[in-house]
mmCIF file of C-alpha atoms in Angstrom:
data_model
loop_
_atom_site.group_PDB
_atom_site.id
_atom_site.type_symbol
_atom_site.label_atom_id
_atom_site.label_comp_id
_atom_site.label_asym_id
_atom_site.label_seq_id
_atom_site.Cartn_x
_atom_site.Cartn_y
_atom_site.Cartn_z
ATOM 1 C CA MET A 1 18.554 -27.823 26.096
ATOM 2 C CA ASN A 2 21.583 -27.154 23.839
ATOM 3 C CA PHE A 3 20.667 -24.586 21.326
ATOM 4 C CA GLU A 4 22.353 -22.234 18.938
ATOM 5 C CA PHE A 5 21.620 -20.780 15.632
ATOM 6 C CA SER A 6 23.034 -22.339 12.476
ATOM 7 C CA GLU A 7 25.661 -20.892 10.392
ATOM 8 C CA GLU A 8 23.246 -19.935 7.651
ATOM 9 C CA GLN A 9 20.865 -18.351 10.259
ATOM 10 C CA ASN A 10 23.831 -16.200 11.616
ATOM 11 C CA MET A 11 24.540 -15.197 7.861
ATOM 12 C CA LEU A 12 20.996 -14.137 7.699
ATOM 13 C CA ARG A 13 21.367 -11.999 10.791
ATOM 14 C CA ASP A 14 24.456 -10.278 9.443
ATOM 15 C CA GLN A 15 22.613 -9.430 6.122
ATOM 16 C CA ALA A 16 19.628 -8.187 7.981
ATOM 17 C CA ARG A 17 21.661 -5.969 10.194
ATOM 18 C CA ASN A 18 23.705 -4.492 7.328
ATOM 19 C CA PHE A 19 20.380 -3.860 5.259
ATOM 20 C CA LEU A 20 18.670 -2.119 8.272
ATOM 21 C CA ASP A 21 21.918 -0.122 9.076
ATOM 22 C CA ALA A 22 21.913 1.362 5.584
ATOM 23 C CA LYS A 23 18.148 1.594 5.044
ATOM 24 C CA CYS A 24 16.602 2.161 8.535
ATOM 25 C CA SER A 25 18.791 4.288 10.556
ATOM 26 C CA LEU A 26 17.481 6.266 13.576
ATOM 27 C CA LYS A 27 17.299 9.226 11.344
ATOM 28 C CA VAL A 28 14.511 7.422 9.337
ATOM 29 C CA VAL A 29 12.821 6.406 12.729
ATOM 30 C CA ARG A 30 12.771 10.105 13.702
ATOM 31 C CA GLY A 31 11.383 10.968 10.355
ATOM 32 C CA ILE A 32 8.387 8.856 11.082
ATOM 33 C CA LEU A 33 8.127 10.375 14.551
ATOM 34 C CA ASP A 34 8.161 13.859 13.292
ATOM 35 C CA GLY A 35 6.194 13.353 10.068
ATOM 36 C CA GLU A 36 2.652 12.490 9.196
ATOM 37 C CA ASP A 37 3.129 8.968 7.784
ATOM 38 C CA SER A 38 2.312 5.939 9.979
ATOM 39 C CA PHE A 39 5.267 3.866 8.816
ATOM 40 C CA ALA A 40 8.393 3.881 6.642
ATOM 41 C CA ARG A 41 7.073 3.009 3.271
ATOM 42 C CA ASP A 42 10.414 2.928 1.587
ATOM 43 C CA VAL A 43 11.881 0.621 4.087
ATOM 44 C CA TRP A 44 8.781 -1.747 3.704
ATOM 45 C CA ALA A 45 9.264 -1.496 -0.077
ATOM 46 C CA GLU A 46 12.933 -2.689 0.389
ATOM 47 C CA MET A 47 11.827 -5.462 2.685
ATOM 48 C CA LYS A 48 9.372 -6.693 0.148
ATOM 49 C CA GLN A 49 12.143 -7.172 -2.360
ATOM 50 C CA LEU A 50 14.094 -9.299 0.265
ATOM 51 C CA GLY A 51 10.945 -11.558 0.791
ATOM 52 C CA TRP A 52 11.050 -10.984 4.548
ATOM 53 C CA MET A 53 7.307 -11.044 4.874
ATOM 54 C CA GLY A 54 7.176 -14.438 3.521
ATOM 55 C CA THR A 55 9.942 -15.816 5.648
ATOM 56 C CA SER A 56 7.975 -18.579 7.546
ATOM 57 C CA ILE A 57 5.155 -18.893 4.914
ATOM 58 C CA PRO A 58 5.352 -22.057 3.013
ATOM 59 C CA GLU A 59 6.273 -21.987 -0.668
ATOM 60 C CA GLU A 60 2.871 -23.279 -1.733
ATOM 61 C CA PHE A 61 1.325 -20.111 -0.475
ATOM 62 C CA GLY A 62 3.936 -17.728 -1.998
ATOM 63 C CA GLY A 63 6.518 -17.675 1.009
ATOM 64 C CA LEU A 64 10.011 -18.618 1.322
ATOM 65 C CA GLY A 65 9.325 -21.770 3.255
ATOM 66 C CA MET A 66 11.752 -21.176 6.192
ATOM 67 C CA THR A 67 11.165 -21.651 9.694
ATOM 68 C CA ASP A 68 10.293 -19.572 12.732
ATOM 69 C CA LEU A 69 13.997 -19.531 13.595
ATOM 70 C CA GLU A 70 14.858 -17.286 10.694
ATOM 71 C CA LEU A 71 11.988 -15.211 11.645
ATOM 72 C CA CYS A 72 13.497 -14.882 15.134
ATOM 73 C CA VAL A 73 16.761 -13.613 13.594
ATOM 74 C CA ILE A 74 14.921 -11.047 11.662
ATOM 75 C CA ALA A 75 12.787 -9.975 14.478
ATOM 76 C CA GLU A 76 15.942 -9.244 16.651
ATOM 77 C CA GLU A 77 17.401 -7.071 14.012
ATOM 78 C CA LEU A 78 14.162 -5.102 13.386
ATOM 79 C CA GLY A 79 14.048 -4.431 17.289
ATOM 80 C CA ARG A 80 17.764 -3.222 17.129
ATOM 81 C CA SER A 81 16.906 -0.728 14.485
ATOM 82 C CA LEU A 82 13.491 0.219 15.878
ATOM 83 C CA ALA A 83 12.011 -0.373 12.451
ATOM 84 C CA PRO A 84 8.909 1.772 11.867
ATOM 85 C CA THR A 85 7.042 -0.946 9.809
ATOM 86 C CA PRO A 86 3.790 -3.140 10.353
ATOM 87 C CA PHE A 87 6.017 -6.178 10.210
ATOM 88 C CA SER A 88 5.196 -7.734 13.597
ATOM 89 C CA SER A 89 1.409 -7.221 13.213
ATOM 90 C CA SER A 90 1.449 -8.703 9.567
ATOM 91 C CA VAL A 91 3.844 -11.548 10.065
ATOM 92 C CA TYR A 92 3.879 -12.604 13.778
ATOM 93 C CA LEU A 93 0.153 -12.183 14.305
ATOM 94 C CA PHE A 94 -1.899 -12.158 11.273
ATOM 95 C CA ALA A 95 0.220 -14.471 9.009
ATOM 96 C CA GLU A 96 0.808 -17.024 11.917
ATOM 97 C CA THR A 97 -2.804 -16.995 12.888
ATOM 98 C CA LEU A 98 -3.892 -17.613 9.344
ATOM 99 C CA LEU A 99 -1.395 -20.542 8.960
ATOM 100 C CA THR A 100 -2.504 -21.989 12.279
ATOM 101 C CA ALA A 101 -6.351 -21.500 11.841
ATOM 102 C CA GLY A 102 -7.170 -20.841 8.225
ATOM 103 C CA SER A 103 -8.701 -23.332 5.702
ATOM 104 C CA GLU A 104 -6.719 -24.170 2.492
ATOM 105 C CA ASP A 105 -8.897 -21.680 0.427
ATOM 106 C CA GLN A 106 -8.280 -19.031 2.990
ATOM 107 C CA LYS A 107 -4.639 -19.420 2.942
ATOM 108 C CA LYS A 108 -4.320 -19.593 -0.930
ATOM 109 C CA ASP A 109 -6.444 -16.466 -1.299
ATOM 110 C CA THR A 110 -4.701 -14.407 1.291
ATOM 111 C CA LEU A 111 -1.158 -15.523 2.202
ATOM 112 C CA PRO A 112 0.545 -15.039 -1.235
ATOM 113 C CA ASN A 113 -0.175 -11.307 -0.927
ATOM 114 C CA VAL A 114 0.935 -11.185 2.698
ATOM 115 C CA ALA A 115 4.119 -13.027 1.730
ATOM 116 C CA SER A 116 4.858 -10.345 -1.015
ATOM 117 C CA GLY A 117 4.148 -7.472 1.418
ATOM 118 C CA ASP A 118 1.250 -6.209 -0.822
ATOM 119 C CA THR A 119 -1.299 -6.982 1.882
ATOM 120 C CA ILE A 120 -0.644 -5.792 5.454
ATOM 121 C CA GLY A 121 -2.598 -7.673 8.143
ATOM 122 C CA THR A 122 -3.233 -7.334 11.809
ATOM 123 C CA LEU A 123 -4.941 -8.977 14.715
ATOM 124 C CA ALA A 124 -7.785 -7.157 16.440
ATOM 125 C CA ILE A 125 -8.382 -8.456 19.924
ATOM 126 C CA SER A 126 -8.716 -5.723 22.521
ATOM 127 C CA GLU A 127 -11.753 -3.302 23.038
ATOM 128 C CA SER A 128 -10.551 -1.602 26.106
ATOM 129 C CA ALA A 129 -6.954 -0.871 27.294
ATOM 130 C CA SER A 130 -8.168 -1.347 30.974
ATOM 131 C CA ALA A 131 -10.234 -4.661 30.193
ATOM 132 C CA PRO A 132 -8.669 -6.273 27.265
ATOM 133 C CA THR A 133 -10.530 -9.564 27.876
ATOM 134 C CA ALA A 134 -14.027 -7.863 27.485
ATOM 135 C CA VAL A 135 -15.312 -8.685 23.981
ATOM 136 C CA ASN A 136 -18.398 -7.085 22.828
ATOM 137 C CA VAL A 137 -18.022 -7.253 19.007
ATOM 138 C CA THR A 138 -20.468 -9.652 17.593
ATOM 139 C CA ALA A 139 -20.658 -11.858 14.681
ATOM 140 C CA ARG A 140 -24.151 -12.527 13.075
ATOM 141 C CA ASP A 141 -24.728 -14.045 9.707
ATOM 142 C CA SER A 142 -21.107 -13.603 8.802
ATOM 143 C CA LYS A 143 -21.080 -10.017 9.528
ATOM 144 C CA LEU A 144 -19.157 -8.079 12.386
ATOM 145 C CA SER A 145 -20.487 -5.152 14.424
ATOM 146 C CA GLY A 146 -18.771 -3.398 17.226
ATOM 147 C CA ILE A 147 -15.540 -1.456 18.064
ATOM 148 C CA LYS A 148 -11.813 -2.724 18.494
ATOM 149 C CA LEU A 149 -9.366 -0.507 20.120
ATOM 150 C CA PRO A 150 -6.253 -0.194 20.149
ATOM 151 C CA VAL A 151 -5.469 -2.244 17.086
ATOM 152 C CA THR A 152 -1.736 -2.103 16.298
ATOM 153 C CA ASP A 153 -1.181 -0.906 12.777
ATOM 154 C CA GLY A 154 -4.963 -1.055 12.223
ATOM 155 C CA ASP A 155 -4.968 2.277 10.297
ATOM 156 C CA VAL A 156 -2.581 0.930 7.579
ATOM 157 C CA ALA A 157 -3.624 -2.654 7.453
ATOM 158 C CA ASP A 158 -5.701 -4.147 4.653
ATOM 159 C CA LYS A 159 -7.049 -7.104 6.336
ATOM 160 C CA ALA A 160 -7.571 -8.135 10.005
ATOM 161 C CA ILE A 161 -8.423 -11.264 12.125
ATOM 162 C CA VAL A 162 -11.065 -10.295 14.543
ATOM 163 C CA LEU A 163 -12.104 -12.039 17.942
ATOM 164 C CA ALA A 164 -15.858 -11.731 18.170
ATOM 165 C CA LYS A 165 -18.778 -13.273 19.981
ATOM 166 C CA ASP A 166 -21.210 -15.617 18.080
ATOM 167 C CA ASP A 167 -23.763 -18.119 18.707
ATOM 168 C CA ASP A 168 -20.922 -20.647 19.561
ATOM 169 C CA GLY A 169 -18.982 -18.408 22.063
ATOM 170 C CA MET A 170 -15.781 -16.575 20.887
ATOM 171 C CA SER A 171 -14.517 -17.144 17.528
ATOM 172 C CA LEU A 172 -11.989 -15.652 15.047
ATOM 173 C CA TYR A 173 -13.171 -13.828 11.829
ATOM 174 C CA LEU A 174 -11.196 -12.827 8.792
ATOM 175 C CA THR A 175 -12.286 -9.455 7.362
ATOM 176 C CA ASP A 176 -11.195 -6.909 4.825
ATOM 177 C CA LEU A 177 -10.669 -3.438 6.543
ATOM 178 C CA THR A 178 -10.892 -1.547 3.217
ATOM 179 C CA ASP A 179 -14.616 -2.508 3.020
ATOM 180 C CA SER A 180 -16.919 0.598 3.083
ATOM 181 C CA THR A 181 -18.481 -0.554 6.305
ATOM 182 C CA VAL A 182 -15.297 -0.251 8.236
ATOM 183 C CA ARG A 183 -14.358 3.096 9.961
ATOM 184 C CA ARG A 184 -10.802 3.699 11.240
ATOM 185 C CA HIS A 185 -9.244 6.332 13.290
ATOM 186 C CA THR A 186 -5.640 6.727 14.165
ATOM 187 C CA LEU A 187 -5.036 6.960 17.955
ATOM 188 C CA LYS A 188 -2.342 8.910 19.642
ATOM 189 C CA SER A 189 0.151 6.685 21.483
ATOM 190 C CA ILE A 190 3.447 6.967 23.289
ATOM 191 C CA ASP A 191 5.336 5.673 20.131
ATOM 192 C CA PRO A 192 3.759 7.012 16.877
ATOM 193 C CA THR A 193 6.360 4.932 14.838
ATOM 194 C CA ARG A 194 3.979 1.964 15.573
ATOM 195 C CA SER A 195 0.638 3.224 14.837
ATOM 196 C CA GLN A 196 -2.572 2.353 16.844
ATOM 197 C CA ALA A 197 -6.132 2.525 15.589
ATOM 198 C CA ARG A 198 -9.758 2.461 16.659
ATOM 199 C CA ILE A 199 -11.825 0.203 14.239
ATOM 200 C CA GLU A 200 -15.642 0.306 13.972
ATOM 201 C CA PHE A 201 -17.401 -2.397 12.084
ATOM 202 C CA SER A 202 -21.000 -2.008 10.983
ATOM 203 C CA SER A 203 -22.261 -5.245 9.559
ATOM 204 C CA THR A 204 -18.967 -5.875 7.899
ATOM 205 C CA PRO A 205 -18.662 -9.037 5.805
ATOM 206 C CA ALA A 206 -16.450 -11.617 7.438
ATOM 207 C CA GLU A 207 -15.686 -15.411 7.296
ATOM 208 C CA ARG A 208 -14.845 -17.511 10.225
ATOM 209 C CA LEU A 209 -11.360 -18.575 10.772
ATOM 210 C CA GLY A 210 -10.890 -21.976 12.539
ATOM 211 C CA GLY A 211 -13.508 -23.915 14.569
ATOM 212 C CA ALA A 212 -16.592 -22.301 15.956
ATOM 213 C CA GLY A 213 -16.124 -21.163 19.571
ATOM 214 C CA GLN A 214 -12.320 -21.879 19.378
ATOM 215 C CA GLY A 215 -11.238 -18.243 19.380
ATOM 216 C CA TRP A 216 -9.553 -18.180 22.837
ATOM 217 C CA GLU A 217 -8.001 -21.599 22.299
ATOM 218 C CA LEU A 218 -6.404 -20.522 19.094
ATOM 219 C CA LEU A 219 -5.317 -17.242 20.396
ATOM 220 C CA ASN A 220 -3.385 -18.931 23.242
ATOM 221 C CA LYS A 221 -1.526 -20.969 20.718
ATOM 222 C CA ILE A 222 -0.814 -18.036 18.569
ATOM 223 C CA TYR A 223 0.304 -15.859 21.570
ATOM 224 C CA ASP A 224 2.863 -18.483 22.569
ATOM 225 C CA SER A 225 4.717 -18.143 19.184
ATOM 226 C CA ALA A 226 4.193 -14.583 18.995
ATOM 227 C CA ALA A 227 5.585 -14.040 22.525
ATOM 228 C CA VAL A 228 9.005 -15.598 21.439
ATOM 229 C CA LEU A 229 9.161 -13.432 18.359
ATOM 230 C CA PHE A 230 8.313 -10.113 20.251
ATOM 231 C CA ALA A 231 10.923 -11.208 22.863
ATOM 232 C CA PHE A 232 13.610 -11.269 20.138
ATOM 233 C CA GLU A 233 12.621 -7.904 19.003
ATOM 234 C CA GLN A 234 12.722 -6.645 22.426
ATOM 235 C CA VAL A 235 16.210 -8.126 23.071
ATOM 236 C CA GLY A 236 17.291 -6.314 19.777
ATOM 237 C CA GLY A 237 16.003 -3.045 21.183
ATOM 238 C CA ALA A 238 17.663 -3.705 24.637
ATOM 239 C CA GLN A 239 20.911 -4.435 23.151
ATOM 240 C CA ALA A 240 20.843 -1.289 20.933
ATOM 241 C CA ALA A 241 19.982 0.988 23.983
ATOM 242 C CA LEU A 242 22.903 -0.864 25.890
ATOM 243 C CA ASP A 243 25.204 -0.154 22.926
ATOM 244 C CA GLN A 244 24.219 3.610 22.757
ATOM 245 C CA ALA A 245 24.740 4.052 26.544
ATOM 246 C CA ARG A 246 28.032 2.248 26.424
ATOM 247 C CA ASP A 247 29.382 4.341 23.450
ATOM 248 C CA TYR A 248 28.145 7.593 25.243
ATOM 249 C CA ALA A 249 29.922 6.621 28.406
ATOM 250 C CA LEU A 250 33.156 5.989 26.700
ATOM 251 C CA ASP A 251 33.033 9.260 24.583
ATOM 252 C CA ARG A 252 31.615 11.676 27.333
ATOM 253 C CA TYR A 253 34.326 13.193 29.600
ATOM 254 C CA ALA A 254 33.771 14.617 33.085
ATOM 255 C CA PHE A 255 36.386 15.890 35.495
ATOM 256 C CA GLY A 256 38.948 14.839 32.757
ATOM 257 C CA ARG A 257 37.920 11.228 32.668
ATOM 258 C CA PRO A 258 35.330 9.117 30.630
ATOM 259 C CA ILE A 259 32.014 8.931 32.582
ATOM 260 C CA GLY A 260 32.247 5.211 31.921
ATOM 261 C CA SER A 261 35.142 4.892 34.476
ATOM 262 C CA PHE A 262 32.840 6.185 37.218
ATOM 263 C CA GLN A 263 31.338 3.435 39.479
ATOM 264 C CA ALA A 264 27.720 4.608 39.268
ATOM 265 C CA ILE A 265 27.840 4.375 35.382
ATOM 266 C CA LYS A 266 29.600 1.049 35.558
ATOM 267 C CA HIS A 267 26.850 -0.465 37.621
ATOM 268 C CA LYS A 268 24.184 0.900 35.280
ATOM 269 C CA LEU A 269 25.937 -0.655 32.474
ATOM 270 C CA ALA A 270 26.428 -3.841 34.202
ATOM 271 C CA ASP A 271 22.776 -4.183 35.109
ATOM 272 C CA MET A 272 21.745 -3.603 31.666
ATOM 273 C CA TYR A 273 24.156 -6.093 30.232
ATOM 274 C CA VAL A 274 22.978 -8.790 32.691
ATOM 275 C CA ALA A 275 19.367 -8.126 31.959
ATOM 276 C CA THR A 276 19.926 -8.323 28.269
ATOM 277 C CA GLU A 277 21.878 -11.441 28.440
ATOM 278 C CA LEU A 278 19.247 -13.094 30.724
ATOM 279 C CA ALA A 279 16.543 -12.234 28.282
ATOM 280 C CA ARG A 280 18.730 -13.314 25.267
ATOM 281 C CA SER A 281 19.073 -16.728 26.937
ATOM 282 C CA ASN A 282 15.397 -17.070 27.715
ATOM 283 C CA SER A 283 14.647 -16.057 24.131
ATOM 284 C CA TYR A 284 16.841 -18.819 22.929
ATOM 285 C CA TYR A 285 14.866 -21.279 25.089
ATOM 286 C CA GLY A 286 11.784 -20.017 23.568
ATOM 287 C CA ALA A 287 13.231 -20.312 20.026
ATOM 288 C CA TRP A 288 14.274 -23.884 20.870
ATOM 289 C CA ALA A 289 10.712 -24.901 22.119
ATOM 290 C CA LEU A 290 9.098 -23.157 19.274
ATOM 291 C CA SER A 291 11.184 -24.785 16.689
ATOM 292 C CA ASN A 292 10.753 -28.219 18.247
ATOM 293 C CA ASP A 293 7.155 -27.686 19.115
ATOM 294 C CA ALA A 294 8.149 -28.832 22.560
ATOM 295 C CA PRO A 295 5.500 -29.204 25.418
ATOM 296 C CA GLU A 296 7.602 -26.575 27.282
ATOM 297 C CA LEU A 297 6.659 -23.869 24.772
ATOM 298 C CA PRO A 298 4.001 -22.010 26.969
ATOM 299 C CA ILE A 299 6.426 -21.821 29.783
ATOM 300 C CA ALA A 300 9.369 -20.865 27.574
ATOM 301 C CA ALA A 301 7.379 -18.321 25.718
ATOM 302 C CA ALA A 302 6.149 -16.645 28.933
ATOM 303 C CA THR A 303 9.583 -16.638 30.321
ATOM 304 C CA ALA A 304 11.082 -15.088 27.232
ATOM 305 C CA ARG A 305 8.241 -12.377 27.151
ATOM 306 C CA VAL A 306 8.685 -11.456 30.700
ATOM 307 C CA SER A 307 12.527 -11.355 30.732
ATOM 308 C CA ALA A 308 12.727 -9.464 27.307
ATOM 309 C CA THR A 309 9.993 -6.927 28.391
ATOM 310 C CA GLU A 310 11.929 -6.119 31.591
ATOM 311 C CA ALA A 311 15.247 -5.960 29.913
ATOM 312 C CA PHE A 312 14.181 -3.474 27.164
ATOM 313 C CA GLU A 313 12.364 -1.193 29.723
ATOM 314 C CA LEU A 314 15.650 -1.173 32.104
ATOM 315 C CA CYS A 315 18.010 -0.667 29.171
ATOM 316 C CA SER A 316 15.775 2.089 27.531
ATOM 317 C CA LYS A 317 15.486 3.839 30.887
ATOM 318 C CA GLU A 318 19.141 3.640 32.033
ATOM 319 C CA ASN A 319 20.265 4.663 28.653
ATOM 320 C CA ILE A 320 18.480 8.125 29.166
ATOM 321 C CA GLN A 321 20.062 8.268 32.701
ATOM 322 C CA THR A 322 23.468 7.569 31.261
ATOM 323 C CA HIS A 323 23.124 10.452 28.967
ATOM 324 C CA GLY A 324 22.197 12.758 31.917
ATOM 325 C CA GLY A 325 20.271 15.840 31.319
ATOM 326 C CA MET A 326 20.853 15.723 27.486
ATOM 327 C CA GLY A 327 19.323 12.232 27.448
ATOM 328 C CA PHE A 328 15.924 13.937 28.328
ATOM 329 C CA THR A 329 15.853 16.146 25.305
ATOM 330 C CA TRP A 330 13.965 15.680 21.970
ATOM 331 C CA GLU A 331 17.389 16.120 20.077
ATOM 332 C CA PHE A 332 18.873 13.029 21.497
ATOM 333 C CA ASP A 333 17.665 9.616 20.286
ATOM 334 C CA CYS A 334 17.303 7.998 23.807
ATOM 335 C CA HIS A 335 13.445 8.672 23.931
ATOM 336 C CA MET A 336 12.726 6.651 20.904
ATOM 337 C CA PHE A 337 14.007 3.461 22.570
ATOM 338 C CA TYR A 338 11.980 4.265 25.671
ATOM 339 C CA ARG A 339 8.872 4.849 23.506
ATOM 340 C CA ARG A 340 9.361 1.483 21.739
ATOM 341 C CA SER A 341 9.879 -0.288 24.913
ATOM 342 C CA LYS A 342 6.873 0.923 26.430
ATOM 343 C CA LEU A 343 4.628 0.085 23.391
ATOM 344 C CA LEU A 344 6.121 -3.421 23.066
ATOM 345 C CA ALA A 345 5.439 -3.959 26.911
ATOM 346 C CA VAL A 346 1.723 -3.879 26.275
ATOM 347 C CA ASN A 347 1.451 -4.843 22.552
ATOM 348 C CA LEU A 348 0.856 -8.612 23.323
ATOM 349 C CA GLY A 349 -0.632 -8.063 26.784
ATOM 350 C CA SER A 350 0.785 -6.513 29.902
ATOM 351 C CA LEU A 351 3.797 -7.707 31.827
ATOM 352 C CA SER A 352 1.673 -8.571 34.733
ATOM 353 C CA ARG A 353 -0.595 -10.735 32.503
ATOM 354 C CA TRP A 354 2.398 -12.641 31.084
ATOM 355 C CA LYS A 355 3.775 -13.174 34.631
ATOM 356 C CA ASP A 356 0.341 -14.548 35.752
ATOM 357 C CA ARG A 357 0.411 -16.879 32.559
ATOM 358 C CA LEU A 358 3.884 -18.049 33.400
ATOM 359 C CA VAL A 359 2.841 -18.986 36.842
ATOM 360 C CA THR A 360 -0.362 -20.767 35.745
ATOM 361 C CA ASN A 361 1.620 -22.853 33.200
ATOM 362 C CA ILE A 362 4.065 -23.861 35.849
ATOM 363 C CA GLU A 363 1.366 -24.955 38.214
ATOM 364 C CA GLN A 364 -0.311 -26.866 35.497
ATOM 365 C CA THR A 365 2.848 -28.924 34.769
ATOM 366 C CA ASN A 366 3.455 -29.419 38.533
ATOM 367 C CA TRP A 367 6.926 -28.031 38.577
#
């Protein structure tokens, strides 16, 4: 594999970074953490103007008609800034699932508003944090009944794609969360800047998405592409945590010397750097496989997901340690990276599940 982002894609990266530095600083993230709102609506409004939500949505459905590679670039910068927006739920999961499984009419009816940012979508899969594969939500006569939790951004989303049991097995259903038969409750989580919700459906109108009984099959395909995008977001967060730790180690003096000159701190920073670069390399492998629809995509996606999760968790933890006692305080920003790393580690299934998935895919290819 020989992969690198193009000059145009790197220009997009620079533009995205400049925008987020100006409009989505850690002060904005802290404002959501301390406040009552579920996401940064001003930042979302600015992103709508840039057309980011329609990056990989075809022009015929109101999008920009770019590729998933441009989405990878944006994802990394969103991760670097810890952007408190429902972008991943609406774009990586909802829009990508609709593009993969939706009919032409469903795409025409829904995707233009998703591309413009006027409609926020999410994917409702889990019904229990301890047993995410247990599905009790039912679909009868095109109506959903049951409870989903936790649903990321479920309290702010307008529409959802729901995994439900029907007469054919497990299928995906598209539904309107603003319907009067839907009840939503915001859940407390380790990272309030990415909200979680409990959603109850009571004979809620819905329409099937994709083939009957193909829910798990479709989700596995969606999860491969989403894993790569989430990995880039995690790499962005890991790099930002590393940068914060490095800057502090250079500025903080002890015994007349920068603490970055001490061996213990050097080793921490070196471990963070190695983990981040390994995750970046694996994420590039995933981007290559995704952009070429390569048969290696399931393995590449799982590899990227595992290494990026481990890198972000390590960097966010060691960033706190590098800051010493002050790193544990609310006033310092270190905890915001730690919170996001822990949330993203389970947002698409736990680390252990992705390790199992990686091993299974390797065994199936007889590597």
